PDB file of C-alpha atoms in Angstrom:
ATOM      1  CA  MET A   1    -177.875 141.503 -54.367  1.00  0.00           C
ATOM      2  CA  THR A   2    -176.347 143.758 -51.707  1.00  0.00           C
ATOM      3  CA  THR A   3    -178.455 146.814 -50.901  1.00  0.00           C
ATOM      4  CA  ARG A   4    -176.648 150.126 -50.774  1.00  0.00           C
ATOM      5  CA  PHE A   5    -178.288 152.317 -48.174  1.00  0.00           C
ATOM      6  CA  ASN A   6    -178.496 156.079 -48.612  1.00  0.00           C
ATOM      7  CA  GLN A   7    -176.068 158.037 -46.464  1.00  0.00           C
ATOM      8  CA  PRO A   8    -176.091 161.645 -45.248  1.00  0.00           C
ATOM      9  CA  LEU A   9    -173.588 163.818 -47.090  1.00  0.00           C
ATOM     10  CA  GLY A  10    -170.494 163.940 -44.880  1.00  0.00           C
ATOM     11  CA  GLY A  11    -168.729 167.064 -43.662  1.00  0.00           C
ATOM     12  CA  ASN A  12    -165.490 166.043 -45.319  1.00  0.00           C
ATOM     13  CA  GLU A  13    -167.200 165.676 -48.692  1.00  0.00           C
ATOM     14  CA  MET A  14    -168.969 169.042 -48.598  1.00  0.00           C
ATOM     15  CA  PRO A  15    -168.792 171.810 -45.987  1.00  0.00           C
ATOM     16  CA  ARG A  16    -171.675 171.660 -43.559  1.00  0.00           C
ATOM     17  CA  PHE A  17    -173.019 174.974 -44.809  1.00  0.00           C
ATOM     18  CA  GLY A  18    -173.237 173.643 -48.379  1.00  0.00           C
ATOM     19  CA  GLY A  19    -174.828 170.726 -50.147  1.00  0.00           C
ATOM     20  CA  PRO A  20    -178.489 169.769 -50.443  1.00  0.00           C
ATOM     21  CA  ALA A  21    -181.032 171.460 -48.181  1.00  0.00           C
ATOM     22  CA  THR A  22    -182.569 168.138 -47.135  1.00  0.00           C
ATOM     23  CA  MET A  23    -182.895 166.506 -43.740  1.00  0.00           C
ATOM     24  CA  MET A  24    -179.349 165.505 -42.744  1.00  0.00           C
ATOM     25  CA  ARG A  25    -178.341 166.294 -46.356  1.00  0.00           C
ATOM     26  CA  LEU A  26    -179.802 162.944 -47.388  1.00  0.00           C
ATOM     27  CA  PRO A  27    -180.777 162.149 -50.968  1.00  0.00           C
ATOM     28  CA  SER A  28    -184.209 163.391 -51.961  1.00  0.00           C
ATOM     29  CA  GLN A  29    -186.851 161.596 -53.962  1.00  0.00           C
ATOM     30  CA  PRO A  30    -190.451 162.399 -54.882  1.00  0.00           C
ATOM     31  CA  THR A  31    -192.153 159.366 -53.288  1.00  0.00           C
ATOM     32  CA  ALA A  32    -191.547 156.819 -50.551  1.00  0.00           C
ATOM     33  CA  GLU A  33    -190.993 153.993 -53.035  1.00  0.00           C
ATOM     34  CA  GLY A  34    -188.187 151.687 -51.943  1.00  0.00           C
ATOM     35  CA  LEU A  35    -187.761 153.356 -48.556  1.00  0.00           C
ATOM     36  CA  ASN A  36    -187.971 151.887 -45.077  1.00  0.00           C
ATOM     37  CA  ALA A  37    -188.346 155.335 -43.523  1.00  0.00           C
ATOM     38  CA  CYS A  38    -188.677 158.859 -44.826  1.00  0.00           C
ATOM     39  CA  PHE A  39    -188.511 162.432 -43.631  1.00  0.00           C
ATOM     40  CA  VAL A  40    -191.428 164.517 -44.872  1.00  0.00           C
ATOM     41  CA  GLY A  41    -192.351 168.117 -44.140  1.00  0.00           C
ATOM     42  CA  ILE A  42    -195.752 169.681 -43.542  1.00  0.00           C
ATOM     43  CA  PRO A  43    -195.174 173.463 -43.659  1.00  0.00           C
ATOM     44  CA  MET A  44    -198.362 174.728 -42.036  1.00  0.00           C
ATOM     45  CA  ASP A  45    -199.508 177.094 -39.317  1.00  0.00           C
ATOM     46  CA  ILE A  46    -203.111 177.679 -40.365  1.00  0.00           C
ATOM     47  CA  GLY A  47    -204.243 175.597 -37.388  1.00  0.00           C
ATOM     48  CA  SER A  48    -202.347 177.764 -34.877  1.00  0.00           C
ATOM     49  CA  SER A  49    -204.181 179.845 -32.291  1.00  0.00           C
ATOM     50  CA  ASN A  50    -201.464 182.174 -30.997  1.00  0.00           C
ATOM     51  CA  ARG A  51    -198.112 182.944 -32.628  1.00  0.00           C
ATOM     52  CA  SER A  52    -197.709 181.868 -36.226  1.00  0.00           C
ATOM     53  CA  GLY A  53    -194.524 180.787 -37.990  1.00  0.00           C
ATOM     54  CA  THR A  54    -194.552 176.990 -37.885  1.00  0.00           C
ATOM     55  CA  ARG A  55    -194.984 176.983 -41.674  1.00  0.00           C
ATOM     56  CA  HIS A  56    -191.265 177.763 -41.690  1.00  0.00           C
ATOM     57  CA  GLY A  57    -190.442 174.891 -39.325  1.00  0.00           C
ATOM     58  CA  PRO A  58    -189.608 172.137 -41.837  1.00  0.00           C
ATOM     59  CA  ARG A  59    -187.195 174.324 -43.803  1.00  0.00           C
ATOM     60  CA  GLN A  60    -185.374 175.518 -40.682  1.00  0.00           C
ATOM     61  CA  ILE A  61    -185.200 172.015 -39.172  1.00  0.00           C
ATOM     62  CA  ARG A  62    -183.602 170.781 -42.378  1.00  0.00           C
ATOM     63  CA  ALA A  63    -181.118 173.666 -42.322  1.00  0.00           C
ATOM     64  CA  GLU A  64    -180.102 172.971 -38.722  1.00  0.00           C
ATOM     65  CA  SER A  65    -179.807 169.224 -39.404  1.00  0.00           C
ATOM     66  CA  CYS A  66    -176.663 169.786 -41.474  1.00  0.00           C
ATOM     67  CA  MET A  67    -174.465 169.089 -38.435  1.00  0.00           C
ATOM     68  CA  LEU A  68    -175.937 165.663 -37.737  1.00  0.00           C
ATOM     69  CA  ARG A  69    -173.732 162.650 -38.371  1.00  0.00           C
ATOM     70  CA  PRO A  70    -174.872 159.085 -39.134  1.00  0.00           C
ATOM     71  CA  TYR A  71    -173.654 157.279 -35.986  1.00  0.00           C
ATOM     72  CA  ASN A  72    -175.272 157.815 -32.579  1.00  0.00           C
ATOM     73  CA  MET A  73    -172.371 158.015 -30.127  1.00  0.00           C
ATOM     74  CA  ALA A  74    -174.637 157.612 -27.081  1.00  0.00           C
ATOM     75  CA  THR A  75    -176.748 154.631 -28.097  1.00  0.00           C
ATOM     76  CA  GLY A  76    -174.639 152.955 -30.752  1.00  0.00           C
ATOM     77  CA  ALA A  77    -177.471 153.214 -33.259  1.00  0.00           C
ATOM     78  CA  ALA A  78    -176.427 153.346 -36.902  1.00  0.00           C
ATOM     79  CA  PRO A  79    -179.743 153.676 -38.762  1.00  0.00           C
ATOM     80  CA  PHE A  80    -178.198 154.189 -42.192  1.00  0.00           C
ATOM     81  CA  GLU A  81    -176.594 150.771 -42.032  1.00  0.00           C
ATOM     82  CA  HIS A  82    -179.934 148.939 -42.087  1.00  0.00           C
ATOM     83  CA  LEU A  83    -182.629 151.393 -43.193  1.00  0.00           C
ATOM     84  CA  GLN A  84    -183.157 152.961 -46.593  1.00  0.00           C
ATOM     85  CA  VAL A  85    -183.993 156.576 -45.800  1.00  0.00           C
ATOM     86  CA  ALA A  86    -184.557 159.686 -47.902  1.00  0.00           C
ATOM     87  CA  ASP A  87    -186.181 163.099 -47.665  1.00  0.00           C
ATOM     88  CA  ILE A  88    -189.330 163.117 -49.787  1.00  0.00           C
ATOM     89  CA  GLY A  89    -189.954 166.841 -49.482  1.00  0.00           C
ATOM     90  CA  ASP A  90    -193.044 168.681 -48.295  1.00  0.00           C
ATOM     91  CA  ILE A  91    -196.774 168.048 -48.551  1.00  0.00           C
ATOM     92  CA  ALA A  92    -198.348 170.685 -50.802  1.00  0.00           C
ATOM     93  CA  ILE A  93    -201.003 171.900 -48.370  1.00  0.00           C
ATOM     94  CA  ASN A  94    -203.774 174.377 -49.166  1.00  0.00           C
ATOM     95  CA  THR A  95    -202.539 177.248 -47.047  1.00  0.00           C
ATOM     96  CA  PHE A  96    -205.929 179.015 -47.252  1.00  0.00           C
ATOM     97  CA  ASP A  97    -208.148 176.089 -46.207  1.00  0.00           C
ATOM     98  CA  LEU A  98    -207.485 174.021 -43.101  1.00  0.00           C
ATOM     99  CA  LYS A  99    -210.256 171.497 -43.748  1.00  0.00           C
ATOM    100  CA  LYS A 100    -208.969 170.776 -47.247  1.00  0.00           C
ATOM    101  CA  THR A 101    -205.435 170.581 -45.878  1.00  0.00           C
ATOM    102  CA  VAL A 102    -206.204 167.794 -43.423  1.00  0.00           C
ATOM    103  CA  ASP A 103    -207.636 165.711 -46.264  1.00  0.00           C
ATOM    104  CA  ILE A 104    -204.583 166.468 -48.416  1.00  0.00           C
ATOM    105  CA  ILE A 105    -202.346 165.250 -45.587  1.00  0.00           C
ATOM    106  CA  THR A 106    -204.251 162.012 -45.051  1.00  0.00           C
ATOM    107  CA  GLU A 107    -204.163 161.244 -48.764  1.00  0.00           C
ATOM    108  CA  ALA A 108    -200.426 161.927 -48.916  1.00  0.00           C
ATOM    109  CA  TYR A 109    -199.746 159.618 -45.961  1.00  0.00           C
ATOM    110  CA  ASP A 110    -201.914 156.892 -47.445  1.00  0.00           C
ATOM    111  CA  ALA A 111    -199.485 156.977 -50.390  1.00  0.00           C
ATOM    112  CA  ILE A 112    -196.411 156.892 -48.116  1.00  0.00           C
ATOM    113  CA  LEU A 113    -197.755 153.969 -46.096  1.00  0.00           C
ATOM    114  CA  ALA A 114    -198.665 152.052 -49.255  1.00  0.00           C
ATOM    115  CA  HIS A 115    -194.894 151.624 -49.704  1.00  0.00           C
ATOM    116  CA  ASP A 116    -194.541 150.154 -46.170  1.00  0.00           C
ATOM    117  CA  CYS A 117    -192.470 153.201 -45.280  1.00  0.00           C
ATOM    118  CA  ILE A 118    -192.373 154.705 -41.784  1.00  0.00           C
ATOM    119  CA  PRO A 119    -192.906 158.483 -41.969  1.00  0.00           C
ATOM    120  CA  LEU A 120    -191.099 160.924 -39.694  1.00  0.00           C
ATOM    121  CA  THR A 121    -192.736 164.312 -40.045  1.00  0.00           C
ATOM    122  CA  LEU A 122    -191.231 167.782 -39.764  1.00  0.00           C
ATOM    123  CA  GLY A 123    -193.951 170.183 -38.653  1.00  0.00           C
ATOM    124  CA  GLY A 124    -195.826 172.353 -38.873  1.00  0.00           C
ATOM    125  CA  ASP A 125    -198.470 172.977 -36.232  1.00  0.00           C
ATOM    126  CA  HIS A 126    -199.940 170.128 -34.211  1.00  0.00           C
ATOM    127  CA  THR A 127    -203.134 169.966 -36.251  1.00  0.00           C
ATOM    128  CA  LEU A 128    -201.221 167.743 -38.666  1.00  0.00           C
ATOM    129  CA  THR A 129    -201.059 164.788 -36.282  1.00  0.00           C
ATOM    130  CA  TYR A 130    -204.790 164.128 -36.642  1.00  0.00           C
ATOM    131  CA  PRO A 131    -204.806 163.575 -40.426  1.00  0.00           C
ATOM    132  CA  VAL A 132    -201.571 161.595 -40.176  1.00  0.00           C
ATOM    133  CA  LEU A 133    -203.149 159.340 -37.545  1.00  0.00           C
ATOM    134  CA  ARG A 134    -206.148 158.772 -39.816  1.00  0.00           C
ATOM    135  CA  ALA A 135    -203.823 157.294 -42.431  1.00  0.00           C
ATOM    136  CA  ILE A 136    -201.768 155.386 -39.847  1.00  0.00           C
ATOM    137  CA  ALA A 137    -204.892 153.760 -38.384  1.00  0.00           C
ATOM    138  CA  ARG A 138    -206.120 152.741 -41.830  1.00  0.00           C
ATOM    139  CA  LYS A 139    -202.827 150.909 -42.295  1.00  0.00           C
ATOM    140  CA  HIS A 140    -202.224 149.526 -38.807  1.00  0.00           C
ATOM    141  CA  GLY A 141    -205.517 149.803 -36.923  1.00  0.00           C
ATOM    142  CA  PRO A 142    -205.860 151.824 -33.697  1.00  0.00           C
ATOM    143  CA  VAL A 143    -202.445 152.702 -32.287  1.00  0.00           C
ATOM    144  CA  ALA A 144    -200.754 153.307 -28.981  1.00  0.00           C
ATOM    145  CA  LEU A 145    -199.764 156.943 -28.619  1.00  0.00           C
ATOM    146  CA  ILE A 146    -196.850 158.639 -26.877  1.00  0.00           C
ATOM    147  CA  HIS A 147    -197.663 162.346 -26.845  1.00  0.00           C
ATOM    148  CA  ILE A 148    -195.034 164.679 -25.362  1.00  0.00           C
ATOM    149  CA  ASP A 149    -196.357 168.217 -25.047  1.00  0.00           C
ATOM    150  CA  ALA A 150    -197.119 171.143 -22.764  1.00  0.00           C
ATOM    151  CA  HIS A 151    -200.767 170.963 -23.821  1.00  0.00           C
ATOM    152  CA  ALA A 152    -203.273 168.123 -23.934  1.00  0.00           C
ATOM    153  CA  ASP A 153    -204.709 169.205 -27.321  1.00  0.00           C
ATOM    154  CA  ILE A 154    -208.065 167.624 -26.460  1.00  0.00           C
ATOM    155  CA  ASN A 155    -210.345 170.628 -26.986  1.00  0.00           C
ATOM    156  CA  ASP A 156    -213.645 169.723 -28.578  1.00  0.00           C
ATOM    157  CA  GLU A 157    -213.702 173.044 -30.422  1.00  0.00           C
ATOM    158  CA  MET A 158    -211.609 176.177 -30.882  1.00  0.00           C
ATOM    159  CA  PHE A 159    -213.552 179.269 -31.962  1.00  0.00           C
ATOM    160  CA  GLY A 160    -216.331 176.926 -33.004  1.00  0.00           C
ATOM    161  CA  GLU A 161    -214.038 174.825 -35.210  1.00  0.00           C
ATOM    162  CA  LYS A 162    -213.546 171.098 -34.704  1.00  0.00           C
ATOM    163  CA  ILE A 163    -210.111 171.017 -36.342  1.00  0.00           C
ATOM    164  CA  ALA A 164    -207.193 173.101 -35.034  1.00  0.00           C
ATOM    165  CA  HIS A 165    -203.890 172.543 -33.292  1.00  0.00           C
ATOM    166  CA  GLY A 166    -205.652 172.243 -29.936  1.00  0.00           C
ATOM    167  CA  THR A 167    -208.050 169.475 -31.035  1.00  0.00           C
ATOM    168  CA  PRO A 168    -206.104 166.637 -32.756  1.00  0.00           C
ATOM    169  CA  PHE A 169    -206.330 164.079 -29.988  1.00  0.00           C
ATOM    170  CA  ARG A 170    -210.025 164.693 -29.290  1.00  0.00           C
ATOM    171  CA  ARG A 171    -210.648 164.059 -33.007  1.00  0.00           C
ATOM    172  CA  ALA A 172    -208.406 160.983 -32.922  1.00  0.00           C
ATOM    173  CA  PHE A 173    -210.411 159.687 -29.950  1.00  0.00           C
ATOM    174  CA  ASP A 174    -213.724 160.432 -31.673  1.00  0.00           C
ATOM    175  CA  ASP A 175    -212.595 158.533 -34.777  1.00  0.00           C
ATOM    176  CA  GLY A 176    -211.435 155.472 -32.819  1.00  0.00           C
ATOM    177  CA  LEU A 177    -207.829 155.865 -33.945  1.00  0.00           C
ATOM    178  CA  LEU A 178    -206.267 155.160 -30.533  1.00  0.00           C
ATOM    179  CA  GLN A 179    -205.869 152.243 -28.128  1.00  0.00           C
ATOM    180  CA  ASN A 180    -207.081 154.190 -25.110  1.00  0.00           C
ATOM    181  CA  ASP A 181    -205.356 152.051 -22.489  1.00  0.00           C
ATOM    182  CA  LYS A 182    -202.060 152.769 -24.286  1.00  0.00           C
ATOM    183  CA  VAL A 183    -202.163 156.555 -24.642  1.00  0.00           C
ATOM    184  CA  PHE A 184    -199.552 158.525 -22.696  1.00  0.00           C
ATOM    185  CA  GLN A 185    -199.409 162.314 -22.440  1.00  0.00           C
ATOM    186  CA  ILE A 186    -196.166 163.557 -20.888  1.00  0.00           C
ATOM    187  CA  GLY A 187    -195.097 167.060 -19.876  1.00  0.00           C
ATOM    188  CA  LEU A 188    -198.513 168.756 -19.610  1.00  0.00           C
ATOM    189  CA  ARG A 189    -198.482 171.977 -17.630  1.00  0.00           C
ATOM    190  CA  GLY A 190    -199.538 175.601 -17.391  1.00  0.00           C
ATOM    191  CA  THR A 191    -202.821 177.317 -16.677  1.00  0.00           C
ATOM    192  CA  GLY A 192    -206.235 176.078 -17.747  1.00  0.00           C
ATOM    193  CA  TYR A 193    -209.943 176.641 -17.530  1.00  0.00           C
ATOM    194  CA  SER A 194    -210.827 173.723 -15.240  1.00  0.00           C
ATOM    195  CA  PRO A 195    -209.373 170.428 -13.964  1.00  0.00           C
ATOM    196  CA  ASP A 196    -211.069 168.725 -16.908  1.00  0.00           C
ATOM    197  CA  ASP A 197    -208.471 170.258 -19.225  1.00  0.00           C
ATOM    198  CA  PHE A 198    -206.286 167.305 -18.225  1.00  0.00           C
ATOM    199  CA  ASN A 199    -208.793 165.039 -16.502  1.00  0.00           C
ATOM    200  CA  TRP A 200    -210.902 164.434 -19.627  1.00  0.00           C
ATOM    201  CA  ALA A 201    -208.018 162.348 -20.950  1.00  0.00           C
ATOM    202  CA  ARG A 202    -207.733 160.420 -17.691  1.00  0.00           C
ATOM    203  CA  LYS A 203    -211.445 159.612 -17.875  1.00  0.00           C
ATOM    204  CA  GLN A 204    -210.849 157.952 -21.254  1.00  0.00           C
ATOM    205  CA  GLY A 205    -208.198 155.664 -19.739  1.00  0.00           C
ATOM    206  CA  TRP A 206    -205.226 157.713 -20.901  1.00  0.00           C
ATOM    207  CA  THR A 207    -202.182 158.201 -18.679  1.00  0.00           C
ATOM    208  CA  VAL A 208    -201.340 161.853 -18.033  1.00  0.00           C
ATOM    209  CA  VAL A 209    -197.947 162.753 -16.571  1.00  0.00           C
ATOM    210  CA  GLN A 210    -197.801 166.442 -15.726  1.00  0.00           C
ATOM    211  CA  ALA A 211    -194.525 168.321 -16.006  1.00  0.00           C
ATOM    212  CA  GLU A 212    -194.282 168.823 -12.264  1.00  0.00           C
ATOM    213  CA  GLU A 213    -193.943 165.038 -11.871  1.00  0.00           C
ATOM    214  CA  CYS A 214    -190.894 165.187 -14.141  1.00  0.00           C
ATOM    215  CA  TRP A 215    -188.958 167.995 -12.502  1.00  0.00           C
ATOM    216  CA  GLY A 216    -185.442 167.257 -11.295  1.00  0.00           C
ATOM    217  CA  LYS A 217    -185.227 163.593 -12.206  1.00  0.00           C
ATOM    218  CA  SER A 218    -184.432 161.122 -14.928  1.00  0.00           C
ATOM    219  CA  LEU A 219    -187.385 160.075 -17.076  1.00  0.00           C
ATOM    220  CA  LYS A 220    -185.854 156.708 -17.930  1.00  0.00           C
ATOM    221  CA  PRO A 221    -188.018 154.853 -15.353  1.00  0.00           C
ATOM    222  CA  LEU A 222    -191.120 156.547 -16.788  1.00  0.00           C
ATOM    223  CA  ILE A 223    -190.444 155.593 -20.397  1.00  0.00           C
ATOM    224  CA  ASP A 224    -189.416 152.075 -19.352  1.00  0.00           C
ATOM    225  CA  ASP A 225    -192.848 151.705 -17.753  1.00  0.00           C
ATOM    226  CA  VAL A 226    -194.576 153.162 -20.812  1.00  0.00           C
ATOM    227  CA  ARG A 227    -192.724 150.733 -23.063  1.00  0.00           C
ATOM    228  CA  SER A 228    -193.688 147.739 -20.935  1.00  0.00           C
ATOM    229  CA  ARG A 229    -197.359 148.784 -20.929  1.00  0.00           C
ATOM    230  CA  ILE A 230    -197.477 149.289 -24.686  1.00  0.00           C
ATOM    231  CA  GLY A 231    -195.846 145.970 -25.523  1.00  0.00           C
ATOM    232  CA  ASP A 232    -195.879 145.130 -29.224  1.00  0.00           C
ATOM    233  CA  ALA A 233    -198.811 147.390 -30.179  1.00  0.00           C
ATOM    234  CA  PRO A 234    -198.277 149.641 -33.206  1.00  0.00           C
ATOM    235  CA  THR A 235    -197.167 152.956 -31.723  1.00  0.00           C
ATOM    236  CA  TYR A 236    -197.107 156.563 -32.889  1.00  0.00           C
ATOM    237  CA  LEU A 237    -194.772 159.124 -31.277  1.00  0.00           C
ATOM    238  CA  THR A 238    -195.695 162.805 -31.452  1.00  0.00           C
ATOM    239  CA  TYR A 239    -193.315 165.373 -29.985  1.00  0.00           C
ATOM    240  CA  ASP A 240    -194.403 168.988 -29.562  1.00  0.00           C
ATOM    241  CA  ILE A 241    -191.315 171.161 -29.112  1.00  0.00           C
ATOM    242  CA  ASP A 242    -193.189 173.254 -26.526  1.00  0.00           C
ATOM    243  CA  SER A 243    -192.917 170.309 -24.155  1.00  0.00           C
ATOM    244  CA  LEU A 244    -189.453 171.732 -23.527  1.00  0.00           C
ATOM    245  CA  ASP A 245    -188.973 174.676 -21.217  1.00  0.00           C
ATOM    246  CA  PRO A 246    -188.674 177.926 -23.199  1.00  0.00           C
ATOM    247  CA  ALA A 247    -185.144 178.265 -21.842  1.00  0.00           C
ATOM    248  CA  PHE A 248    -184.300 175.495 -24.319  1.00  0.00           C
ATOM    249  CA  ALA A 249    -186.885 176.035 -27.053  1.00  0.00           C
ATOM    250  CA  PRO A 250    -188.296 179.561 -27.245  1.00  0.00           C
ATOM    251  CA  GLY A 251    -189.121 179.241 -30.940  1.00  0.00           C
ATOM    252  CA  THR A 252    -192.685 177.998 -30.686  1.00  0.00           C
ATOM    253  CA  GLY A 253    -196.182 179.434 -30.698  1.00  0.00           C
ATOM    254  CA  THR A 254    -197.552 178.657 -27.227  1.00  0.00           C
ATOM    255  CA  VAL A 255    -194.722 178.668 -24.690  1.00  0.00           C
ATOM    256  CA  GLU A 256    -195.243 177.528 -21.097  1.00  0.00           C
ATOM    257  CA  ILE A 257    -192.714 177.808 -18.263  1.00  0.00           C
ATOM    258  CA  GLY A 258    -191.636 174.834 -16.155  1.00  0.00           C
ATOM    259  CA  GLY A 259    -191.065 172.408 -19.003  1.00  0.00           C
ATOM    260  CA  LEU A 260    -188.860 169.438 -19.749  1.00  0.00           C
ATOM    261  CA  THR A 261    -185.127 169.617 -20.406  1.00  0.00           C
ATOM    262  CA  THR A 262    -183.324 168.501 -23.536  1.00  0.00           C
ATOM    263  CA  TRP A 263    -181.770 165.560 -21.706  1.00  0.00           C
ATOM    264  CA  GLN A 264    -185.195 164.415 -20.537  1.00  0.00           C
ATOM    265  CA  ALA A 265    -186.360 164.675 -24.156  1.00  0.00           C
ATOM    266  CA  LEU A 266    -183.493 162.445 -25.237  1.00  0.00           C
ATOM    267  CA  GLU A 267    -184.348 159.915 -22.522  1.00  0.00           C
ATOM    268  CA  LEU A 268    -187.959 159.772 -23.680  1.00  0.00           C
ATOM    269  CA  VAL A 269    -187.210 159.325 -27.376  1.00  0.00           C
ATOM    270  CA  ARG A 270    -184.319 156.910 -26.856  1.00  0.00           C
ATOM    271  CA  GLY A 271    -186.516 154.950 -24.459  1.00  0.00           C
ATOM    272  CA  CYS A 272    -188.854 154.132 -27.346  1.00  0.00           C
ATOM    273  CA  ALA A 273    -186.292 151.657 -28.709  1.00  0.00           C
ATOM    274  CA  GLY A 274    -187.930 148.238 -28.915  1.00  0.00           C
ATOM    275  CA  LEU A 275    -191.422 149.584 -29.564  1.00  0.00           C
ATOM    276  CA  ASN A 276    -193.255 148.847 -32.798  1.00  0.00           C
ATOM    277  CA  LEU A 277    -193.054 152.447 -33.984  1.00  0.00           C
ATOM    278  CA  VAL A 278    -195.098 153.049 -37.122  1.00  0.00           C
ATOM    279  CA  GLY A 279    -194.578 156.798 -37.375  1.00  0.00           C
ATOM    280  CA  GLY A 280    -193.570 159.952 -35.579  1.00  0.00           C
ATOM    281  CA  ASP A 281    -193.582 163.708 -35.812  1.00  0.00           C
ATOM    282  CA  LEU A 282    -191.857 166.785 -34.385  1.00  0.00           C
ATOM    283  CA  VAL A 283    -194.172 169.781 -34.411  1.00  0.00           C
ATOM    284  CA  GLU A 284    -194.606 173.440 -33.474  1.00  0.00           C
ATOM    285  CA  VAL A 285    -191.126 174.760 -34.307  1.00  0.00           C
ATOM    286  CA  SER A 286    -191.626 178.447 -35.149  1.00  0.00           C
ATOM    287  CA  PRO A 287    -188.277 179.837 -36.375  1.00  0.00           C
ATOM    288  CA  PRO A 288    -189.231 183.539 -36.271  1.00  0.00           C
ATOM    289  CA  TYR A 289    -189.263 183.359 -32.457  1.00  0.00           C
ATOM    290  CA  ASP A 290    -185.749 181.916 -32.179  1.00  0.00           C
ATOM    291  CA  PRO A 291    -183.227 183.704 -34.404  1.00  0.00           C
ATOM    292  CA  SER A 292    -180.444 181.518 -32.956  1.00  0.00           C
ATOM    293  CA  GLY A 293    -181.888 178.442 -34.693  1.00  0.00           C
ATOM    294  CA  ASN A 294    -181.529 176.408 -31.495  1.00  0.00           C
ATOM    295  CA  THR A 295    -185.192 175.366 -31.336  1.00  0.00           C
ATOM    296  CA  ALA A 296    -184.999 173.943 -34.854  1.00  0.00           C
ATOM    297  CA  LEU A 297    -181.625 172.374 -34.004  1.00  0.00           C
ATOM    298  CA  ILE A 298    -183.242 170.515 -31.097  1.00  0.00           C
ATOM    299  CA  GLY A 299    -186.074 169.454 -33.398  1.00  0.00           C
ATOM    300  CA  ALA A 300    -183.614 168.071 -35.944  1.00  0.00           C
ATOM    301  CA  ASN A 301    -181.786 166.105 -33.272  1.00  0.00           C
ATOM    302  CA  LEU A 302    -184.987 164.621 -31.857  1.00  0.00           C
ATOM    303  CA  LEU A 303    -186.096 163.545 -35.336  1.00  0.00           C
ATOM    304  CA  TYR A 304    -182.732 161.835 -35.803  1.00  0.00           C
ATOM    305  CA  GLU A 305    -183.204 160.108 -32.438  1.00  0.00           C
ATOM    306  CA  MET A 306    -186.629 158.903 -33.639  1.00  0.00           C
ATOM    307  CA  LEU A 307    -184.953 157.437 -36.707  1.00  0.00           C
ATOM    308  CA  CYS A 308    -182.469 155.681 -34.445  1.00  0.00           C
ATOM    309  CA  VAL A 309    -185.207 153.815 -32.541  1.00  0.00           C
ATOM    310  CA  LEU A 310    -187.254 152.644 -35.521  1.00  0.00           C
ATOM    311  CA  PRO A 311    -187.611 148.869 -35.843  1.00  0.00           C
ATOM    312  CA  ARG A 312    -184.883 147.179 -37.835  1.00  0.00           C
ATOM    313  CA  VAL A 313    -185.762 145.832 -41.244  1.00  0.00           C
ATOM    314  CA  PRO A 314    -185.584 141.990 -41.201  1.00  0.00           C
TER     315      PRO A 314
END
């Protein structure tokens, strides 16, 4: 029997400003059953430490995704020709309890992964990556990690709390969720409290590429090297929108000057083609700080690019 793959609603069928308010105006469904990949939102900012607003990120990313078309003119990728994809909506977090929320997220991703579906997450603050990784590691074992961000997010505590948007990768390390020789943090920058803000990760065997090393050049050689070092290991890609310079993406909670460009972001995500990607997320879009919608528009495009580099279904 020939499988009919879901398609985004085209602009000639319905004006771009109309139609379903789903990612890329794809069909929606309540679970990941029958899907190869899914878009799923986690509308939370209760783990944020500075400016709030990322709870509105998933909705705004979906709204700005209405202009995306199914064929990637740059790479030739046509994900909707070989992947069954839908938007499965948002995780119903407990917006008053962060600790309960992380357990809710892990349980929800256990259910997604039980269908052998690859989740692409619309965030939401970066706290969410930790509970997602707990579910991913239960399914695939410890994973390689490509973490693109202005911040290392390796604090042991924030205000005495072990779980917040500045701690997910310290918790992932503590829980043995990562293959430490295959963890890459790209775009880190800004001020800190001591050299250990970045060097703690290096001491664990992680590779840290600070933003200054990326200025004024193509990042294709960097991601080619990352890909060769990861090999066929199961890999998770987490993209914090504040990795970009605020000239491109001001709509986020903890902006830092001197960041990556949008074309470098595209090089990094497109360069993940060929990896055994088992999940990905785009986090920290805070629409109230960018009335133009451009930050969410970039987020939508990067999520589409993640879809384009997912492994093909046999």
